[in-house]
Short mmCIF file of C-alpha atoms in Angstrom, two decimals:
data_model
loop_
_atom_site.label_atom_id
_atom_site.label_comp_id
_atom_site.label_asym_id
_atom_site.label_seq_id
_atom_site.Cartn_x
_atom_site.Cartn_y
_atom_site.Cartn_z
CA UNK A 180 34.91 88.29 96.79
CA UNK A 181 35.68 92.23 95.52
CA UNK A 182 38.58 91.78 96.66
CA UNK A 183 39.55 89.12 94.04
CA UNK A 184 37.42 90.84 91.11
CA UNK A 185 40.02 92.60 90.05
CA UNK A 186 43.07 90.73 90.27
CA UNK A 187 40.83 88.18 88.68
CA UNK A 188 39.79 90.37 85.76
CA UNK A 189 43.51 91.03 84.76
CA UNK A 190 44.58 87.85 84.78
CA UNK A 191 41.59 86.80 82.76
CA UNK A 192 42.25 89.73 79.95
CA UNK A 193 46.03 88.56 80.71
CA UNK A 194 45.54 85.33 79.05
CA UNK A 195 42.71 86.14 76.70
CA UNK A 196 45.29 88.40 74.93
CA UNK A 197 47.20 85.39 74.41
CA UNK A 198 44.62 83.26 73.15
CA UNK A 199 42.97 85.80 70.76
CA UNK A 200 46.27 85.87 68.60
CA UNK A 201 46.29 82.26 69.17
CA UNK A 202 42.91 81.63 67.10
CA UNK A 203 43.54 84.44 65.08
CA UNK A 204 43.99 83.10 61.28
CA UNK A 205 46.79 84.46 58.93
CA UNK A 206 44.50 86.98 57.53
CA UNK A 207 42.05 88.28 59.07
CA UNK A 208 39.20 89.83 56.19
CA UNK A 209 41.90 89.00 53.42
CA UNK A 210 44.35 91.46 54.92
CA UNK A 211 47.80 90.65 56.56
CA UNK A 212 47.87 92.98 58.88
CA UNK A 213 48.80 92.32 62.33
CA UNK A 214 46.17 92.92 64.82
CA UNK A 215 47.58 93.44 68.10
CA UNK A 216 45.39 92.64 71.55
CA UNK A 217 45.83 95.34 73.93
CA UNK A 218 42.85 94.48 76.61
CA UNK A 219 44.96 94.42 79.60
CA UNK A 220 46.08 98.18 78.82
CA UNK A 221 42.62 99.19 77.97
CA UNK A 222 41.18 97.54 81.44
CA UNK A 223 44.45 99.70 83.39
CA UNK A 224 43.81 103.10 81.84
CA UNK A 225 40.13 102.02 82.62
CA UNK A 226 41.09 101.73 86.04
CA UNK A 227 43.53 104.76 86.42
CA UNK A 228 40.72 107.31 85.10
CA UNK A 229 37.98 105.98 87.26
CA UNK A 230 39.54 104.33 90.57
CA UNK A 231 42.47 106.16 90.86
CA UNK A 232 46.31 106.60 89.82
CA UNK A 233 47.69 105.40 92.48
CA UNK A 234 45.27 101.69 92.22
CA UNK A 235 46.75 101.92 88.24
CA UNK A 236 49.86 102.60 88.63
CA UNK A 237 50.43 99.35 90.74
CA UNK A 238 48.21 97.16 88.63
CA UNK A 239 50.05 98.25 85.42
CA UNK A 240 53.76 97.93 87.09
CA UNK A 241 52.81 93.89 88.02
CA UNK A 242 50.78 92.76 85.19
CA UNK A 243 53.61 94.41 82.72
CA UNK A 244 56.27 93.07 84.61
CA UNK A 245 54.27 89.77 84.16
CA UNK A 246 53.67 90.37 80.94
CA UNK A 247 57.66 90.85 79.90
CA UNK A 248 58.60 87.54 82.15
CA UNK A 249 56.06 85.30 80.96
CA UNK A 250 55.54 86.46 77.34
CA UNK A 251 58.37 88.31 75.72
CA UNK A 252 61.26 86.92 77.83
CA UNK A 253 63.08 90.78 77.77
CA UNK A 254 62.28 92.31 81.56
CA UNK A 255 61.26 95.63 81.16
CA UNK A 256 59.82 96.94 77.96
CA UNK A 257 56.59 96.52 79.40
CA UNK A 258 57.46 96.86 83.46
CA UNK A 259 58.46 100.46 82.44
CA UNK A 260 55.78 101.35 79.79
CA UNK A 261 53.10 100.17 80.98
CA UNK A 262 52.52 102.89 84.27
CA UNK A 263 54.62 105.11 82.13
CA UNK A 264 51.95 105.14 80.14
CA UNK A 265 49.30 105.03 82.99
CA UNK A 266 50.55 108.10 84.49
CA UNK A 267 50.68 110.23 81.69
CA UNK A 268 46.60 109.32 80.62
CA UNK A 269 45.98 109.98 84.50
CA UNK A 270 48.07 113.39 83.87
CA UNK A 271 45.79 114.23 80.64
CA UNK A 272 42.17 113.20 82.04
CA UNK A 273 43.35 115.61 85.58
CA UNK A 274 42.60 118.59 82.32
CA UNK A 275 39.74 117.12 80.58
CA UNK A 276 36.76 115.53 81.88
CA UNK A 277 36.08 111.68 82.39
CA UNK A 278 33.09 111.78 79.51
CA UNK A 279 33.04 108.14 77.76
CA UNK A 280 34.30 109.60 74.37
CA UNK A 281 37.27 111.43 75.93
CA UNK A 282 37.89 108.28 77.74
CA UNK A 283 37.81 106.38 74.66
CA UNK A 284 39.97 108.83 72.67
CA UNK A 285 42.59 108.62 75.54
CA UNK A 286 42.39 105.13 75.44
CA UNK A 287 43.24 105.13 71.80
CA UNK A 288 45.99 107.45 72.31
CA UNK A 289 47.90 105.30 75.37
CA UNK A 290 47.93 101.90 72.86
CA UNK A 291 49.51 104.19 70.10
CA UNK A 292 52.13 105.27 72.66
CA UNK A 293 52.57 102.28 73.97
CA UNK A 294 52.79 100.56 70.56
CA UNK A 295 55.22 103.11 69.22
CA UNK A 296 57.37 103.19 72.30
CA UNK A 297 57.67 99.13 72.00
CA UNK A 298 58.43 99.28 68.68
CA UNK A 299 61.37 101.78 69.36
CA UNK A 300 62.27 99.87 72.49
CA UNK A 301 62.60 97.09 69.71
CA UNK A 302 64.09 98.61 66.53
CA UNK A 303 66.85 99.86 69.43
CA UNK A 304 67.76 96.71 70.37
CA UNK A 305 67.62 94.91 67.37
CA UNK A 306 64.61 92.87 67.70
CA UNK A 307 62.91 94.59 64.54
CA UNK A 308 64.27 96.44 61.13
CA UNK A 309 60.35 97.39 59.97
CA UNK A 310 60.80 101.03 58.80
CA UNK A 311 58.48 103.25 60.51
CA UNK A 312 55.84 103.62 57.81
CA UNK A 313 55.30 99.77 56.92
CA UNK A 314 55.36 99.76 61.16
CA UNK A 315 52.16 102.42 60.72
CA UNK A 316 50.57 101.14 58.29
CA UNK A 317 51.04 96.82 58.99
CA UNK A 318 51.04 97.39 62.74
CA UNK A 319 49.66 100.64 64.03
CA UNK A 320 45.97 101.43 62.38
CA UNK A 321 44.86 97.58 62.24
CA UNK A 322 45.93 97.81 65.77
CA UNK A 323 43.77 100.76 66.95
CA UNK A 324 40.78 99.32 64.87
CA UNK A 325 40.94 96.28 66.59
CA UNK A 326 41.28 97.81 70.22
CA UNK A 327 38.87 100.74 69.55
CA UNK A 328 36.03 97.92 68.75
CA UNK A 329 36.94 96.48 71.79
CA UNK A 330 36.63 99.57 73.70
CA UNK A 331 33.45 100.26 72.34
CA UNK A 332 31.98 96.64 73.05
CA UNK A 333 33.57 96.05 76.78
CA UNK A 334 34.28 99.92 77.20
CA UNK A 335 30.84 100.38 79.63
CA UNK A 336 30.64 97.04 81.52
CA UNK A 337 34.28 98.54 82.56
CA UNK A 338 33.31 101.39 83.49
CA UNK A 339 30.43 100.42 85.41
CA UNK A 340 32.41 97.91 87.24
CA UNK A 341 35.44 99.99 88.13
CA UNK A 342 33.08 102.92 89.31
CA UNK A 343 31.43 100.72 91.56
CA UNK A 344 34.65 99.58 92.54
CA UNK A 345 35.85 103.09 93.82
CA UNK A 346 32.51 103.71 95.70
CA UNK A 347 33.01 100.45 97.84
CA UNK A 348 36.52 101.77 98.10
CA UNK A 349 35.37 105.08 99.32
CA UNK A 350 33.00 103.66 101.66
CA UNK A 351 35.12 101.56 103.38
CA UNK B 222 69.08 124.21 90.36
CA UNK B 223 68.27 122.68 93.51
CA UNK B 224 65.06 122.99 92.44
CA UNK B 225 65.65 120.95 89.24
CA UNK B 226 66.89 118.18 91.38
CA UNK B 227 64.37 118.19 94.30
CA UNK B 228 61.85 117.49 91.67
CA UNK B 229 60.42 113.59 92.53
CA UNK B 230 59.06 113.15 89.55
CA UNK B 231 62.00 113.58 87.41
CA UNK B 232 64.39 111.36 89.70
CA UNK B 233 61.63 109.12 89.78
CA UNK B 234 61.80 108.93 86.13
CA UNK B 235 65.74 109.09 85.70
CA UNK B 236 65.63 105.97 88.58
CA UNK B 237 63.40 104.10 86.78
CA UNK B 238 65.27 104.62 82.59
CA UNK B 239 68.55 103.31 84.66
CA UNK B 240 66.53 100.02 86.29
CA UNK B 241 64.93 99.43 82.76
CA UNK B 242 67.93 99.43 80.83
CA UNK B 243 70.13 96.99 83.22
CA UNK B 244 66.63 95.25 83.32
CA UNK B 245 66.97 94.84 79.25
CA UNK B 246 70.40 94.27 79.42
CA UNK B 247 70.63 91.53 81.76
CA UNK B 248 67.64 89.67 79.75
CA UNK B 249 69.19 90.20 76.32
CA UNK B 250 72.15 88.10 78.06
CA UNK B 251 73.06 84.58 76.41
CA UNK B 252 70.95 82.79 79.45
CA UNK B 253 71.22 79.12 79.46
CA UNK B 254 68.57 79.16 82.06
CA UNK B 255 66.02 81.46 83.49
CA UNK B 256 66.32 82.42 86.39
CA UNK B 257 64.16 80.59 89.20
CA UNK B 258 61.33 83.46 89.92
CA UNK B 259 61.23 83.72 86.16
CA UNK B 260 61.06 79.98 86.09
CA UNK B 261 58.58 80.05 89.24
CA UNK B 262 56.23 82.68 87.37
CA UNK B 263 56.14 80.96 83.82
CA UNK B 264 55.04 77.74 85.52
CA UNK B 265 52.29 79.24 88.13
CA UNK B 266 50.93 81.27 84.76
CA UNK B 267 51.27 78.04 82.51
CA UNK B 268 49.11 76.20 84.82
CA UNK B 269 46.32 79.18 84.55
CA UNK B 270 47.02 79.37 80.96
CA UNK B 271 46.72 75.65 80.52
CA UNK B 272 43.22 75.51 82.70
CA UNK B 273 41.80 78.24 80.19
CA UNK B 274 43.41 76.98 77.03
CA UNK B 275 42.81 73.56 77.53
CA UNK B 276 38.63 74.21 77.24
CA UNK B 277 39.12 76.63 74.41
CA UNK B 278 40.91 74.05 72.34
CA UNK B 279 38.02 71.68 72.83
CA UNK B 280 35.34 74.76 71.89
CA UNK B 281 37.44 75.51 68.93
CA UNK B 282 38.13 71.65 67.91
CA UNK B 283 34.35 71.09 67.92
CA UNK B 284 33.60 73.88 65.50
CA UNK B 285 36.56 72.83 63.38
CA UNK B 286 34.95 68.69 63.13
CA UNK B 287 31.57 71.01 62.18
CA UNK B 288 33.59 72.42 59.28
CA UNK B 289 35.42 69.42 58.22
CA UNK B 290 32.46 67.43 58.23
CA UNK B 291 31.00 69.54 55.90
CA UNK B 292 32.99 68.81 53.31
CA UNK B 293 33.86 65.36 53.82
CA UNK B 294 32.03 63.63 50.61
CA UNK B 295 34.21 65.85 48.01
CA UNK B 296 38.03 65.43 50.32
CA UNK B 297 36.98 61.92 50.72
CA UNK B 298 36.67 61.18 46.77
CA UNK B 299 39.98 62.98 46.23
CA UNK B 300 41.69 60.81 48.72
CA UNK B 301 40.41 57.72 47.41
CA UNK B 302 42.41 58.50 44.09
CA UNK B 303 45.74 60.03 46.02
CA UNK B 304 44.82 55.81 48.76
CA UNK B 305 46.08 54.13 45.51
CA UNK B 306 49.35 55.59 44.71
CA UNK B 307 50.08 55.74 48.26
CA UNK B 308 50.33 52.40 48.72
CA UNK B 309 52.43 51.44 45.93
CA UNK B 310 55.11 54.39 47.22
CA UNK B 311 54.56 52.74 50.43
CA UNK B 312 56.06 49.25 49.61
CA UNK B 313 59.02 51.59 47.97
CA UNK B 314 59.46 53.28 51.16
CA UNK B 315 59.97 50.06 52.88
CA UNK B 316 62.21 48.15 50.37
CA UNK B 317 64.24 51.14 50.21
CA UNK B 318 63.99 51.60 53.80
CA UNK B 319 65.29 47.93 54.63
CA UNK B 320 67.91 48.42 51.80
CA UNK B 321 69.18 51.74 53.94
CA UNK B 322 69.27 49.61 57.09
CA UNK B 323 70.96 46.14 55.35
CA UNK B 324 73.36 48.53 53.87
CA UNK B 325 73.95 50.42 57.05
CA UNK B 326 74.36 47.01 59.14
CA UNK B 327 77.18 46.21 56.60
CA UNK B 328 79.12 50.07 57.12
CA UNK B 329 78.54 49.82 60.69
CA UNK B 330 76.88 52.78 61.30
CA UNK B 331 73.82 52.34 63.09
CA UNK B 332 72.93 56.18 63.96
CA UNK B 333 72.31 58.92 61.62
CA UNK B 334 71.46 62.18 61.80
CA UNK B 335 68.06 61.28 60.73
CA UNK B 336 66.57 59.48 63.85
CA UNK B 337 64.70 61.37 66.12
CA UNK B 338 61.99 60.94 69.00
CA UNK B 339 59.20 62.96 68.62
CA UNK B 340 57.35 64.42 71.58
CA UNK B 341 54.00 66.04 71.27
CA UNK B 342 52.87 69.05 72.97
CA UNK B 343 49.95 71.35 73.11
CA UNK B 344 50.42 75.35 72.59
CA UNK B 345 49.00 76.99 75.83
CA UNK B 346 49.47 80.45 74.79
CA UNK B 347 51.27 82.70 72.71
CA UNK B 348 53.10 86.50 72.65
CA UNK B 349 50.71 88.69 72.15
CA UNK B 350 52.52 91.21 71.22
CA UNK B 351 54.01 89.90 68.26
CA UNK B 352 56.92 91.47 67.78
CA UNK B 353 58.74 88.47 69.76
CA UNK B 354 56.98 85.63 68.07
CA UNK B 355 56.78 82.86 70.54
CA UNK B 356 54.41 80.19 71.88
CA UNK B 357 54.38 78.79 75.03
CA UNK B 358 53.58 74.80 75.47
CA UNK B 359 52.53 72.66 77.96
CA UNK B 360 55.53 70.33 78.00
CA UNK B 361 59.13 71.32 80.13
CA UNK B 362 61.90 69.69 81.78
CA UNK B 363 60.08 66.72 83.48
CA UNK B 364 59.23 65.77 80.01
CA UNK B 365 62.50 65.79 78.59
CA UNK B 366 62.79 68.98 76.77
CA UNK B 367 66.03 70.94 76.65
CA UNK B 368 66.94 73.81 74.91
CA UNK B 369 67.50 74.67 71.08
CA UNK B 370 64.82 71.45 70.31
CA UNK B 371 63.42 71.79 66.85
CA UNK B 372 59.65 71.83 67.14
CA UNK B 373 57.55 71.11 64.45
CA UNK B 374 53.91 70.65 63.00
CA UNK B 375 52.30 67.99 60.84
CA UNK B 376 53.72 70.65 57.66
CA UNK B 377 57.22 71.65 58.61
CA UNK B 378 59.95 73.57 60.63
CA UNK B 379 58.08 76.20 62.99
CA UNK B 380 60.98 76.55 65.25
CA UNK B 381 62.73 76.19 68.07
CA UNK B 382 62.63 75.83 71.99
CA UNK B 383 63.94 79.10 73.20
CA UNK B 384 63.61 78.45 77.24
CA UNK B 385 62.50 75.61 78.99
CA UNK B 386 60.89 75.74 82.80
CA UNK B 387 59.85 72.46 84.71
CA UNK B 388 56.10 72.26 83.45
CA UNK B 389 56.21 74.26 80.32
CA UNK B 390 58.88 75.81 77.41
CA UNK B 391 58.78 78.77 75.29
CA UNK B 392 58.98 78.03 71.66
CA UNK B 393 60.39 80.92 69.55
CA UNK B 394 59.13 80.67 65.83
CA UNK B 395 61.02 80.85 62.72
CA UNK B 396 59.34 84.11 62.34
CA UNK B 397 60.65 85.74 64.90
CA UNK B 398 63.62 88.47 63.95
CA UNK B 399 66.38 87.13 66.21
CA UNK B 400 70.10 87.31 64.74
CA UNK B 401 71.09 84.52 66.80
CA UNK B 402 68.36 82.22 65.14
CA UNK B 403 70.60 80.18 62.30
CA UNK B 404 69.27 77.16 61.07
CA UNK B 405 71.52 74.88 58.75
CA UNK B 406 69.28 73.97 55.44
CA UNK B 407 69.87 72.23 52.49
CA UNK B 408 68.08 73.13 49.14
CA UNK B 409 67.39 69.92 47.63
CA UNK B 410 68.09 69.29 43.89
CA UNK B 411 70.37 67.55 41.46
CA UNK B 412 73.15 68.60 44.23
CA UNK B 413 72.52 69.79 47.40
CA UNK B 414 73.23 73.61 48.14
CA UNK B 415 73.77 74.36 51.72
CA UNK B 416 72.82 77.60 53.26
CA UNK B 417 71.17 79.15 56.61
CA UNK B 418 67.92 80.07 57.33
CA UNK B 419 68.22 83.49 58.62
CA UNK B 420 66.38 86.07 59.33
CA UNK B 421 62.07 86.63 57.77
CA UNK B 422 60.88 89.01 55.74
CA UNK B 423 57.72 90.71 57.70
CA UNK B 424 56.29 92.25 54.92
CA UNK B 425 56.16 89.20 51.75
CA UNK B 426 56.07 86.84 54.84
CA UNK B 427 58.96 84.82 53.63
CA UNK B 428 61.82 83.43 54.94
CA UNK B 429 65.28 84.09 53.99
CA UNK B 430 68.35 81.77 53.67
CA UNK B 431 71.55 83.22 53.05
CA UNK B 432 75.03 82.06 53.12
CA UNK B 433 74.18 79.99 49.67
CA UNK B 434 77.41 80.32 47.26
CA UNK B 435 77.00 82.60 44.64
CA UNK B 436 77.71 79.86 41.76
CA UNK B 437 74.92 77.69 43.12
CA UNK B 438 72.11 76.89 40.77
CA UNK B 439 68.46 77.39 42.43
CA UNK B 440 65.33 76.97 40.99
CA UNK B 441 61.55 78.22 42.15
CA UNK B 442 59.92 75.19 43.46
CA UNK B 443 62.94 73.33 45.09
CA UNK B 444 62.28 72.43 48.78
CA UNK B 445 64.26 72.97 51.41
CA UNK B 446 65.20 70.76 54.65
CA UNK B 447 66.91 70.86 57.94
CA UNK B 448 70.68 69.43 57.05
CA UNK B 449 71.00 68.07 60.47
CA UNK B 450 74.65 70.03 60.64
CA UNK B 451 73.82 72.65 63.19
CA UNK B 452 74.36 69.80 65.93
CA UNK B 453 70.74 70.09 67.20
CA UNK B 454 68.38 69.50 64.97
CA UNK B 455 68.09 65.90 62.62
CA UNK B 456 68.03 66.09 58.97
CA UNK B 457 65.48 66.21 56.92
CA UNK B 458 62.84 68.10 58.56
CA UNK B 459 60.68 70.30 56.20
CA UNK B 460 61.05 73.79 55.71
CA UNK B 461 59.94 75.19 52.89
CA UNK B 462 59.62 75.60 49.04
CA UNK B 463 62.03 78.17 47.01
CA UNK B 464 60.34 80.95 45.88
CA UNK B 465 62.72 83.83 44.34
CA UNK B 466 66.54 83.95 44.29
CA UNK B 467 68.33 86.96 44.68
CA UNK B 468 72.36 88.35 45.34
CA UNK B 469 72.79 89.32 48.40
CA UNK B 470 74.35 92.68 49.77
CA UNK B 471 77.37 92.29 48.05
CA UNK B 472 76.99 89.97 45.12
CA UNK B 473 79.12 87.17 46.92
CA UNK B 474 76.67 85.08 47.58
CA UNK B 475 73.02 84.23 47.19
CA UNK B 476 69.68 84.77 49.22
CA UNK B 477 66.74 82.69 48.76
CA UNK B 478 63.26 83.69 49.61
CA UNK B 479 61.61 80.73 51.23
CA UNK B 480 57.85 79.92 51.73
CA UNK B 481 57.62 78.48 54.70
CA UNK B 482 55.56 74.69 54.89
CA UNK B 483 54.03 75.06 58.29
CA UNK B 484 51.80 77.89 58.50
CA UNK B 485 53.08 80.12 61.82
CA UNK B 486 49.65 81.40 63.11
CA UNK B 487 46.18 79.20 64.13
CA UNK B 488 49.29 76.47 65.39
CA UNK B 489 47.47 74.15 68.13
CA UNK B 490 49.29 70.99 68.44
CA UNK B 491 53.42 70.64 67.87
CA UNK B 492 55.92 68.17 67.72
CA UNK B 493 59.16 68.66 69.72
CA UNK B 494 62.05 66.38 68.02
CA UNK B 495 64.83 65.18 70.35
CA UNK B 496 67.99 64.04 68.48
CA UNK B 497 68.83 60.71 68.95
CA UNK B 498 72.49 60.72 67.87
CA UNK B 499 74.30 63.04 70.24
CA UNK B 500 75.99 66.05 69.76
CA UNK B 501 79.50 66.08 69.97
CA UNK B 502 81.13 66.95 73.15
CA UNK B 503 82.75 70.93 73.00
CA UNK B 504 86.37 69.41 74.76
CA UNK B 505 86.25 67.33 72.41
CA UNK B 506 86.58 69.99 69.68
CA UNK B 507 88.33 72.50 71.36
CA UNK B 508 91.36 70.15 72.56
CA UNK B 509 92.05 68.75 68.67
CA UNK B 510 92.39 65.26 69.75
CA UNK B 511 90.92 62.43 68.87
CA UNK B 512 89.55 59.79 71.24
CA UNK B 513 90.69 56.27 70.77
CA UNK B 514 88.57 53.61 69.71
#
């Protein structure tokens, strides 16, 4: 059975991300901004700063190469960015400590990466011509908002669940 | 040196920049097919998607009767006034629709561009990542959907089907910023202007059709349809309304800014048109001749 849980999780917050900008009106509070779901990234830095790199690494190289086959139809943006991104939060918590706000800051700061790499990924091959300020200000903050709330709302049942995780790993 | 090079990490890193780029290049290829693990992935996580979705839609539909009911008495008043007029444009719509067909009998023409079948299809998912704007339904091959399809909802044009696996297709929305994504429109007035819908403005949220010659009169308000010329789609499927005119880049010829009908988020159900009268063959283009009747 722990042996599914995680695989399980991701593929749940996999196709949740899907659905939430499925339901998600035209505005959202009178704004149109677009809100961007990035659960799956949240739940594999989760996992990189409290199981280990190596267990994040892995789960971020499949679920982004699913990610780019099954919803964006270009291989690689987010095969490559995703433990790109993975390795460099594991690099950054190996200074600081693994305290919940840190962890939440670093969180933050691996969906802006990962949103600003996309989006140059994108304006390089064409797929975009939003300037880089209407990108900040349509894209970027709504996008944090909406991923920091999440963070703070799921951000301890994660953690709780992947450190139990590592102890059952260690005791085995 | 040697040093520089013995370094893992940065060969690791150099290794992996070269696989992503032929990884982007050989997906940004003119594909008329996916390849099969592609195809064998989108249908496994279709069929999760579908098993999640399909529950959701039910959750979501409930809430949604809730809300309608709520206002039923006032919609249903406002109806009852629109129920009258309808049916007198009704027995128009058939006189002039058995005038059409008499008058077709006698020219001989029995296909137009206009006939379509329409196949309906639920939306299973969608890109959440939104710079690729795409949604992913729960209808492929066995049911008869190819390629380049026009799909639309109950309010217009939302696009078209980008890839197609056995149990499930990937519909890419007029939204989405794809230079390859013409569409053939007419603007529909006292005389029919012909342009291309091309390209969407991300910020007003608007789309744009260009190509439309500069002498062309356009007005706000004028709506604009599918012209069925493209060789995929029919004619006559809504669009949008007209709402600003402008010169284009270099004053030769016009771009109009174009609300679009259907709105392109909250979509749940879709239509996929097939064309009934087929598309003409490419030989026979290409070779100049004619066939003989």
């Amino acid at each position: 059975m722990r042996k599914f849980l995680l695989p399980l999780l991701f593929l749940f917050l996999f196709i949740l991300e899907s659905l939430f900008v499925q339901y998600l009106p035209k505005k959202v509070f009178g704004f149109e901004r677009i809100l961007v779901p990035h659960f799956l990234i949240i739940a594999i830095l989760f996992l990189t700063i409290f199981v280990g790199k190596k267990q994040g690494i892995i789960y971020a190289a499949i679920f982004g190469l699913l990610f780019d086959i099954v919803y964006v139809e270009i291989i690689g943006i987010y095969f490559f960015l995703y433990p790109f991104i993975a390795y460099l939060i594991n690099k950054l918590m190996q200074i600081m400590q693994a305290n919940i706000i840190i962890v939440f800051l670093a969180t933050l700061l691996g969906i802006a990466l990962l949103e600003i790499g996309v989006y140059e990924m994108n304006s390089l091959i064409h797929v975009t011509t939003l300037d880089f300020l209407s990108f900040i200000n349509l894209r970027l903050y709504p996008t944090l908002i909406l991923n920091a709330v999440f963070i703070i709302i799921m951000g301890y049942p994660l953690k709780r669940l992947f450190e139990k995780h590592a102890e059952a790993l260690r005791a085995e | 040196m040697p040093q520089f090079f013995l370094n893992k990490r940065l060969i690791i890193l150099l290794v992996s920049i070269i696989v992503l780029v032929a990884l982007i290049g050989f997906s940004l290829r003119e594909r008329s097919k996916l390849s099969w693990p592609e195809q064998f992935i989108k249908d496994t996580t279709g069929w999760a998607q579908s098993l999640v979705s399909k529950p959701t839609h039910f959750v979501t539909g409930f809430f949604e009767n809730l809300q309608d009911l709520q206002n039923t008495y006032g919609e249903n008043k406002e109806l009852k006034a629109r129920l009258e007029k309808l049916v007198s444009l009704e027995s128009q719509v058939q006189e002039l629709n058995k005038d059409n067909k008499d008058l077709r009998d006698i020219l001989g023409e029995k296909k137009t561009l206009r006939d379509f079948k329409p196949l309906p299809a639920t939306v299973i998912g969608r890109n959440p990542d939104r710079w690729h704007e795409m949604i992913i339904i729960d209808k492929g091959n066995l049911n008869g959907i190819e390629k380049n399809m026009a799909v639309v909802t109950a309010s217009g044009l939302i696009g078209k089907v980008k890839s197609v696996t056995k149990f499930s297709s990937t519909v890419q929305l007029l939204s989405a910023m794809d230079p390859k994504n013409r569409i053939s429109a007419v603007i529909q007035g006292e005389k029919e202007v012909y342009g291309f819908v091309q390209g969407f403005d991300d910020k007003q949220k608007l789309l744009l059709v260009k190509s439309i010659p500069s002498g062309a009169k356009i007005e706000k308000g004028q709506k604009v349809i599918t012209s069925g010329l493209g060789g995929v789609f029919p004619q006559g499927l809504m669009i949008g309304k007209v709402v600003d005119v402008k010169p284009d880049q270099y004053g030769l010829n016009q771009a109009a800014y174009v609300k679009p009908g259907a709105d392109f988020y909250d979509i749940n159900n879709v239509i996929v048109i097939k064309r009934l009268m087929t598309q003409p063959d490419k030989k026979a283009i290409s070779n100049g001749k004619e066939e003989e009747l």
